[in-house]
Amino acid sequence: EDFRKDFLREVLKIEEFSSNCTVEREKDHMDVRLIDNDNFIIIENKIKSGINGLKKEKTTKSFHKDGNGKYFSQLSDYYEIAKSSDKKVYAFIFAPNYNDATNINYVENTFVHGDKYTIITYETIYKFFEKHKDAYSSKIEFYEDFTNALKKHTTPIDNEHRDVLLNR
């Protein structure tokens, strides 16, 4: 519980969130969502992916845009679901530093409700885990393994192929 509270406060900048909450994965296709009595948190993880689920017009089969030329996508669907709950909505995209999803101007200007999402880079998440290593690594299974796996996604380019080649 302390870990979740620290993560919400330090990384997501959410101060008030009940420990009596529901945590769901892949509910309504959202990667993770946390819901308490007052809040609805959407977390989309974009490790090897971009913004998906672009909607097509039924008649023309072209991608559906709003009056401002922004695309309807998974982001708009998820935000609408959360908004219909009558709770305070927080929406986040977690993405490696090399992913286009970390470009807030791209997200805000391209997708309906893109402006409602906050981008959290893997570097930010990694720094949180490193900061709290002494307090939580012995209490949370695979803490160190997760942190080590996360680190390679904190660089501005995807070095995975280079690392594989060097190992060979």
PDB file of C-alpha atoms in Angstrom:
ATOM      1  CA  GLU A   1       0.000   0.000   0.000  1.00  0.00           C
ATOM      2  CA  ASP A   2       2.829   2.448   0.767  1.00  0.00           C
ATOM      3  CA  PHE A   3       4.413   1.670  -2.585  1.00  0.00           C
ATOM      4  CA  ARG A   4       1.189   2.411  -4.476  1.00  0.00           C
ATOM      5  CA  LYS A   5       0.660   5.611  -2.492  1.00  0.00           C
ATOM      6  CA  ASP A   6       4.241   6.750  -3.202  1.00  0.00           C
ATOM      7  CA  PHE A   7       3.909   5.887  -6.898  1.00  0.00           C
ATOM      8  CA  LEU A   8       0.610   7.718  -7.255  1.00  0.00           C
ATOM      9  CA  ARG A   9       1.920  10.777  -5.418  1.00  0.00           C
ATOM     10  CA  GLU A  10       5.405  11.020  -6.927  1.00  0.00           C
ATOM     11  CA  VAL A  11       4.949   9.755 -10.465  1.00  0.00           C
ATOM     12  CA  LEU A  12       1.297  10.416 -11.275  1.00  0.00           C
ATOM     13  CA  LYS A  13       0.988  13.483  -9.000  1.00  0.00           C
ATOM     14  CA  ILE A  14      -2.223  12.183  -7.408  1.00  0.00           C
ATOM     15  CA  GLU A  15      -2.428  12.995  -3.707  1.00  0.00           C
ATOM     16  CA  GLU A  16      -5.846  11.647  -2.732  1.00  0.00           C
ATOM     17  CA  PHE A  17      -6.577   8.060  -3.669  1.00  0.00           C
ATOM     18  CA  SER A  18      -8.125   5.407  -1.477  1.00  0.00           C
ATOM     19  CA  SER A  19      -6.297   2.190  -0.693  1.00  0.00           C
ATOM     20  CA  ASN A  20      -9.723   0.587  -0.987  1.00  0.00           C
ATOM     21  CA  CYS A  21      -9.755   0.584  -4.773  1.00  0.00           C
ATOM     22  CA  THR A  22     -10.215  -1.714  -7.720  1.00  0.00           C
ATOM     23  CA  VAL A  23      -7.212  -2.454  -9.955  1.00  0.00           C
ATOM     24  CA  GLU A  24      -8.071  -4.006 -13.307  1.00  0.00           C
ATOM     25  CA  ARG A  25      -5.965  -5.074 -16.270  1.00  0.00           C
ATOM     26  CA  GLU A  26      -7.352  -5.133 -19.809  1.00  0.00           C
ATOM     27  CA  LYS A  27     -10.856  -4.170 -18.662  1.00  0.00           C
ATOM     28  CA  ASP A  28     -12.584  -2.489 -21.639  1.00  0.00           C
ATOM     29  CA  HIS A  29      -9.178  -2.908 -23.362  1.00  0.00           C
ATOM     30  CA  MET A  30      -7.474  -0.414 -21.024  1.00  0.00           C
ATOM     31  CA  ASP A  31      -4.030  -1.691 -20.034  1.00  0.00           C
ATOM     32  CA  VAL A  32      -4.557  -0.773 -16.382  1.00  0.00           C
ATOM     33  CA  ARG A  33      -7.251   1.118 -14.587  1.00  0.00           C
ATOM     34  CA  LEU A  34      -7.579   1.988 -10.920  1.00  0.00           C
ATOM     35  CA  ILE A  35     -10.904   3.060  -9.508  1.00  0.00           C
ATOM     36  CA  ASP A  36     -11.792   4.261  -6.036  1.00  0.00           C
ATOM     37  CA  ASN A  37     -14.901   6.075  -4.787  1.00  0.00           C
ATOM     38  CA  ASP A  38     -13.861   9.403  -6.298  1.00  0.00           C
ATOM     39  CA  ASN A  39     -11.248   8.727  -8.977  1.00  0.00           C
ATOM     40  CA  PHE A  40     -10.794   6.794 -12.210  1.00  0.00           C
ATOM     41  CA  ILE A  41      -7.206   6.340 -13.420  1.00  0.00           C
ATOM     42  CA  ILE A  42      -6.425   5.110 -16.942  1.00  0.00           C
ATOM     43  CA  ILE A  43      -2.906   3.857 -17.699  1.00  0.00           C
ATOM     44  CA  GLU A  44      -1.958   2.959 -21.246  1.00  0.00           C
ATOM     45  CA  ASN A  45       1.424   1.277 -21.632  1.00  0.00           C
ATOM     46  CA  LYS A  46       3.090   1.843 -25.014  1.00  0.00           C
ATOM     47  CA  ILE A  47       6.298  -0.163 -24.738  1.00  0.00           C
ATOM     48  CA  LYS A  48       6.350  -1.504 -28.319  1.00  0.00           C
ATOM     49  CA  SER A  49       3.259   0.218 -29.631  1.00  0.00           C
ATOM     50  CA  GLY A  50       1.782   3.503 -30.695  1.00  0.00           C
ATOM     51  CA  ILE A  51      -1.727   4.869 -30.295  1.00  0.00           C
ATOM     52  CA  ASN A  52      -4.010   2.208 -31.760  1.00  0.00           C
ATOM     53  CA  GLY A  53      -7.659   1.625 -32.419  1.00  0.00           C
ATOM     54  CA  LEU A  54      -8.248   4.350 -34.981  1.00  0.00           C
ATOM     55  CA  LYS A  55     -11.943   4.397 -35.858  1.00  0.00           C
ATOM     56  CA  LYS A  56     -13.113   4.155 -39.475  1.00  0.00           C
ATOM     57  CA  GLU A  57     -16.131   5.846 -41.015  1.00  0.00           C
ATOM     58  CA  LYS A  58     -18.806   3.275 -41.854  1.00  0.00           C
ATOM     59  CA  THR A  59     -19.548   4.647 -45.307  1.00  0.00           C
ATOM     60  CA  THR A  60     -16.172   5.847 -46.596  1.00  0.00           C
ATOM     61  CA  LYS A  61     -13.928   3.479 -44.589  1.00  0.00           C
ATOM     62  CA  SER A  62     -11.546   6.428 -44.042  1.00  0.00           C
ATOM     63  CA  PHE A  63     -10.344   7.160 -40.533  1.00  0.00           C
ATOM     64  CA  HIS A  64     -12.924   9.053 -38.479  1.00  0.00           C
ATOM     65  CA  LYS A  65     -11.921  12.563 -37.409  1.00  0.00           C
ATOM     66  CA  ASP A  66     -13.645  15.198 -35.326  1.00  0.00           C
ATOM     67  CA  GLY A  67     -14.308  18.762 -36.512  1.00  0.00           C
ATOM     68  CA  ASN A  68     -10.736  19.740 -35.615  1.00  0.00           C
ATOM     69  CA  GLY A  69      -9.164  16.996 -37.709  1.00  0.00           C
ATOM     70  CA  LYS A  70      -8.228  14.833 -34.719  1.00  0.00           C
ATOM     71  CA  TYR A  71      -8.593  11.068 -34.948  1.00  0.00           C
ATOM     72  CA  PHE A  72     -10.935   9.023 -32.799  1.00  0.00           C
ATOM     73  CA  SER A  73      -8.870   6.233 -31.246  1.00  0.00           C
ATOM     74  CA  GLN A  74      -8.488   4.019 -28.231  1.00  0.00           C
ATOM     75  CA  LEU A  75      -7.625   7.149 -26.208  1.00  0.00           C
ATOM     76  CA  SER A  76     -10.991   8.741 -26.932  1.00  0.00           C
ATOM     77  CA  ASP A  77     -12.853   5.502 -26.165  1.00  0.00           C
ATOM     78  CA  TYR A  78     -11.107   5.033 -22.821  1.00  0.00           C
ATOM     79  CA  TYR A  79     -11.572   8.633 -21.770  1.00  0.00           C
ATOM     80  CA  GLU A  80     -15.297   8.488 -22.596  1.00  0.00           C
ATOM     81  CA  ILE A  81     -15.713   5.314 -20.519  1.00  0.00           C
ATOM     82  CA  ALA A  82     -13.947   6.920 -17.554  1.00  0.00           C
ATOM     83  CA  LYS A  83     -15.833  10.200 -17.914  1.00  0.00           C
ATOM     84  CA  SER A  84     -19.172   8.355 -17.844  1.00  0.00           C
ATOM     85  CA  SER A  85     -18.313   7.102 -14.340  1.00  0.00           C
ATOM     86  CA  ASP A  86     -18.870  10.582 -12.853  1.00  0.00           C
ATOM     87  CA  LYS A  87     -15.501  10.318 -11.094  1.00  0.00           C
ATOM     88  CA  LYS A  88     -12.455  12.529 -11.434  1.00  0.00           C
ATOM     89  CA  VAL A  89     -10.555  11.149 -14.439  1.00  0.00           C
ATOM     90  CA  TYR A  90      -6.787  10.873 -14.672  1.00  0.00           C
ATOM     91  CA  ALA A  91      -5.365   9.512 -17.919  1.00  0.00           C
ATOM     92  CA  PHE A  92      -1.734   8.507 -18.502  1.00  0.00           C
ATOM     93  CA  ILE A  93       0.419   7.087 -21.233  1.00  0.00           C
ATOM     94  CA  PHE A  94       3.521   5.223 -20.059  1.00  0.00           C
ATOM     95  CA  ALA A  95       6.054   5.038 -22.866  1.00  0.00           C
ATOM     96  CA  PRO A  96       9.730   4.386 -23.485  1.00  0.00           C
ATOM     97  CA  ASN A  97      11.688   7.548 -24.111  1.00  0.00           C
ATOM     98  CA  TYR A  98      12.180   6.574 -27.780  1.00  0.00           C
ATOM     99  CA  ASN A  99       8.448   6.086 -28.533  1.00  0.00           C
ATOM    100  CA  ASP A 100       6.410   8.725 -30.453  1.00  0.00           C
ATOM    101  CA  ALA A 101       3.797   8.436 -27.714  1.00  0.00           C
ATOM    102  CA  THR A 102       6.163  10.481 -25.492  1.00  0.00           C
ATOM    103  CA  ASN A 103       5.690  13.486 -27.781  1.00  0.00           C
ATOM    104  CA  ILE A 104       2.872  15.337 -26.036  1.00  0.00           C
ATOM    105  CA  ASN A 105       2.342  17.716 -28.979  1.00  0.00           C
ATOM    106  CA  TYR A 106       1.812  14.718 -31.271  1.00  0.00           C
ATOM    107  CA  VAL A 107      -0.692  13.112 -28.883  1.00  0.00           C
ATOM    108  CA  GLU A 108      -2.559  16.362 -28.124  1.00  0.00           C
ATOM    109  CA  ASN A 109      -2.754  17.490 -31.759  1.00  0.00           C
ATOM    110  CA  THR A 110      -3.517  14.135 -33.365  1.00  0.00           C
ATOM    111  CA  PHE A 111      -6.078  12.349 -31.186  1.00  0.00           C
ATOM    112  CA  VAL A 112      -9.472  13.235 -29.737  1.00  0.00           C
ATOM    113  CA  HIS A 113      -8.980  13.571 -25.955  1.00  0.00           C
ATOM    114  CA  GLY A 114      -5.202  13.358 -26.452  1.00  0.00           C
ATOM    115  CA  ASP A 115      -4.991  16.572 -24.444  1.00  0.00           C
ATOM    116  CA  LYS A 116      -6.480  14.750 -21.449  1.00  0.00           C
ATOM    117  CA  TYR A 117      -3.534  12.341 -21.201  1.00  0.00           C
ATOM    118  CA  THR A 118      -0.305  12.942 -19.334  1.00  0.00           C
ATOM    119  CA  ILE A 119       2.818  11.332 -20.746  1.00  0.00           C
ATOM    120  CA  ILE A 120       4.998   9.493 -18.226  1.00  0.00           C
ATOM    121  CA  THR A 121       8.303   8.335 -19.653  1.00  0.00           C
ATOM    122  CA  TYR A 122       9.951   5.123 -18.610  1.00  0.00           C
ATOM    123  CA  GLU A 123      12.863   7.230 -17.417  1.00  0.00           C
ATOM    124  CA  THR A 124      10.564   8.874 -14.856  1.00  0.00           C
ATOM    125  CA  ILE A 125       9.283   5.486 -13.712  1.00  0.00           C
ATOM    126  CA  TYR A 126      12.818   4.084 -13.576  1.00  0.00           C
ATOM    127  CA  LYS A 127      14.008   6.982 -11.418  1.00  0.00           C
ATOM    128  CA  PHE A 128      11.128   6.338  -9.010  1.00  0.00           C
ATOM    129  CA  PHE A 129      12.083   2.653  -8.699  1.00  0.00           C
ATOM    130  CA  GLU A 130      15.737   3.499  -8.179  1.00  0.00           C
ATOM    131  CA  LYS A 131      14.892   6.123  -5.546  1.00  0.00           C
ATOM    132  CA  HIS A 132      12.812   3.615  -3.564  1.00  0.00           C
ATOM    133  CA  LYS A 133      15.024   0.567  -4.063  1.00  0.00           C
ATOM    134  CA  ASP A 134      16.090   0.355  -0.411  1.00  0.00           C
ATOM    135  CA  ALA A 135      12.536   0.677   0.883  1.00  0.00           C
ATOM    136  CA  TYR A 136      10.745  -1.725  -1.454  1.00  0.00           C
ATOM    137  CA  SER A 137      13.087  -4.099  -3.278  1.00  0.00           C
ATOM    138  CA  SER A 138      13.006  -6.686  -0.492  1.00  0.00           C
ATOM    139  CA  LYS A 139       9.207  -6.424  -0.129  1.00  0.00           C
ATOM    140  CA  ILE A 140       8.188  -6.662  -3.795  1.00  0.00           C
ATOM    141  CA  GLU A 141       8.978  -9.795  -5.757  1.00  0.00           C
ATOM    142  CA  PHE A 142      11.025  -9.213  -8.937  1.00  0.00           C
ATOM    143  CA  TYR A 143      11.593  -5.534  -8.067  1.00  0.00           C
ATOM    144  CA  GLU A 144      15.206  -5.577  -9.204  1.00  0.00           C
ATOM    145  CA  ASP A 145      14.469  -7.624 -12.332  1.00  0.00           C
ATOM    146  CA  PHE A 146      11.730  -5.181 -13.312  1.00  0.00           C
ATOM    147  CA  THR A 147      13.962  -2.176 -12.718  1.00  0.00           C
ATOM    148  CA  ASN A 148      16.766  -3.710 -14.798  1.00  0.00           C
ATOM    149  CA  ALA A 149      14.360  -4.476 -17.658  1.00  0.00           C
ATOM    150  CA  LEU A 150      12.940  -0.966 -17.465  1.00  0.00           C
ATOM    151  CA  LYS A 151      16.331   0.726 -17.693  1.00  0.00           C
ATOM    152  CA  LYS A 152      16.947  -0.148 -21.351  1.00  0.00           C
ATOM    153  CA  HIS A 153      13.804   1.784 -22.305  1.00  0.00           C
ATOM    154  CA  THR A 154      15.003   5.032 -20.729  1.00  0.00           C
ATOM    155  CA  THR A 155      17.290   5.995 -23.628  1.00  0.00           C
ATOM    156  CA  PRO A 156      16.155   8.246 -26.488  1.00  0.00           C
ATOM    157  CA  ILE A 157      16.645   5.423 -29.017  1.00  0.00           C
ATOM    158  CA  ASP A 158      15.773   1.741 -28.907  1.00  0.00           C
ATOM    159  CA  ASN A 159      19.104  -0.016 -28.382  1.00  0.00           C
ATOM    160  CA  GLU A 160      17.655  -3.525 -28.165  1.00  0.00           C
ATOM    161  CA  HIS A 161      19.064  -4.685 -31.515  1.00  0.00           C
ATOM    162  CA  ARG A 162      22.467  -3.151 -30.743  1.00  0.00           C
ATOM    163  CA  ASP A 163      22.558  -4.881 -27.347  1.00  0.00           C
ATOM    164  CA  VAL A 164      21.691  -8.259 -28.892  1.00  0.00           C
ATOM    165  CA  LEU A 165      24.415  -7.821 -31.502  1.00  0.00           C
ATOM    166  CA  LEU A 166      26.997  -6.879 -28.882  1.00  0.00           C
ATOM    167  CA  ASN A 167      26.091  -9.922 -26.790  1.00  0.00           C
ATOM    168  CA  ARG A 168      26.538 -12.194 -29.794  1.00  0.00           C
TER     169      ARG A 168
END
